[in-house]
């Protein structure tokens, strides 16, 4: 029996070559950077590139924003979104921009859902036994079988008109509806307003000026394909908490478990910027800090909590004394006026200090970077040129605290509590309230900064 060789022809495999595009990304101070990126790059990947190129610390709050100046809208781009796909929907005549900045509130609803879903705005399709916790509400949003219903009054801009009308709205898994008869939820009284599969939700930056909105808490829906202002559907809430609830609920209904995966696995992207190709970045966690003793030849971890507390108190007293003497070593002890002048200027190089910005501008910066407890900045007071103001976020509201100068024996101090706690400069004040709540509603946690690219 003869054996014959049989020739097998294998199919040729054509490698997929991803086309590259050049995109421009802006920062808060309007500086920009051009990046050549593959067509499948995600928003998270672009953030990761900029983090690496600028040597920033990655705390998972860096975010890409889509900014539409011609209609005064902006939105957080989700980490998994394809950037080139978003850019392809922009009209040629539109001067849209991508912004790169911090957004501490991007996934805050996974950490503190109680702040995002007020009881009076949430109800359920089926009867439930007992009280539903905000965490359970969150789980319902991520589930495919159950869903909570968000409801409440919103101002809606009438199509083709400048007037706004207050209407009762309901958010369901199938879309957003409004009632034609008061707060009735009967099907015959409900009219469809918008779905989310083919549109994106934006926050209004200047609702009163651009759209004549009755409040500053506007948001809207825009088809993700290029379209004019006529395709835009604008709504307006009475307060920030209400707007945040609606926007968060719509994000969760639109993307579901994908948002949770983005939160849990921030480095999983489609391009080459995956976790395997990125060197680990330095990250600081409060839970990873331990008490150390460096007084001996070898450092040691202090295991005993009582000893750790005692050391902390001693360090605090030494730090306070050192801070009070910090500037005295640079000049004559009698030159108190010169020392005070230096003392006044030492804070200007700090990223949390914003020179001569208004109260409204401070609030805009904090809202942009996220209404999370402890987001803050320090600024010059406009009402009193010799004082400063600490502006911070707590309970989804922005609060302002006057920093008063106090003079004692020719030396100038700063205080937030009528002189009970005094600081030689603003750096010492900020450092103290980052560690201690004191008279503030919470500790200072995240500072607002205008970064440059």
Coordinates of C-alpha atoms in Angstrom, one line a residue, residues 25-28 42-51 56-67 74-81 83 97-108 251 259 262 266 367-370 451 453:
X25 CA -7.3 67.1 25.7
X26 CA -7.6 70.3 27.8
X27 CA -7.1 70.9 31.5
X28 CA -8.7 73.4 33.8
X42 CA -11.2 54.2 26.1
X43 CA -11.7 57.2 28.3
X44 CA -10.0 55.4 31.1
X45 CA -7.0 54.7 28.9
X46 CA -6.6 58.3 27.9
X47 CA -6.7 59.3 31.6
X48 CA -4.0 56.7 32.3
X49 CA -1.8 58.0 29.5
X50 CA -2.0 61.6 30.9
X51 CA -1.4 60.3 34.4
X56 CA 0.4 62.3 38.6
X57 CA -0.6 60.0 41.5
X58 CA -3.5 57.8 40.3
X59 CA -6.3 57.8 42.9
X60 CA -8.9 56.5 40.4
X61 CA -10.6 59.9 40.4
X62 CA -9.1 61.3 37.1
X63 CA -11.8 61.6 34.6
X64 CA -12.4 62.6 31.0
X65 CA -15.3 65.1 30.4
X66 CA -17.2 65.9 27.2
X67 CA -17.7 69.6 27.0
X74 CA -21.0 68.8 30.0
X75 CA -20.9 65.2 31.1
X76 CA -18.6 62.7 32.7
X77 CA -17.4 60.2 30.1
X78 CA -17.7 56.7 31.4
X79 CA -14.4 54.8 31.8
X80 CA -15.4 52.2 29.2
X81 CA -16.6 54.5 26.5
X83 CA -13.2 58.2 22.8
X97 CA -13.6 69.8 23.9
X98 CA -12.4 67.0 26.0
X99 CA -11.3 68.0 29.6
X100 CA -9.1 66.0 31.9
X101 CA -9.6 66.7 35.6
X102 CA -10.6 65.1 38.9
X103 CA -14.1 63.9 39.6
X104 CA -14.2 62.5 43.2
X105 CA -18.0 61.8 42.9
X106 CA -17.7 59.6 39.9
X107 CA -18.3 56.4 41.8
X108 CA -19.2 57.8 45.2
X251 CA -26.3 56.5 34.7
X259 CA -20.4 50.9 36.0
X262 CA -15.4 50.1 36.0
X266 CA -10.3 50.6 36.9
X367 CA -19.1 71.0 41.9
X368 CA -17.0 70.2 38.8
X369 CA -14.6 68.1 40.9
X370 CA -17.4 66.4 42.9
X451 CA -3.8 71.2 36.9
X453 CA -1.0 69.5 30.9

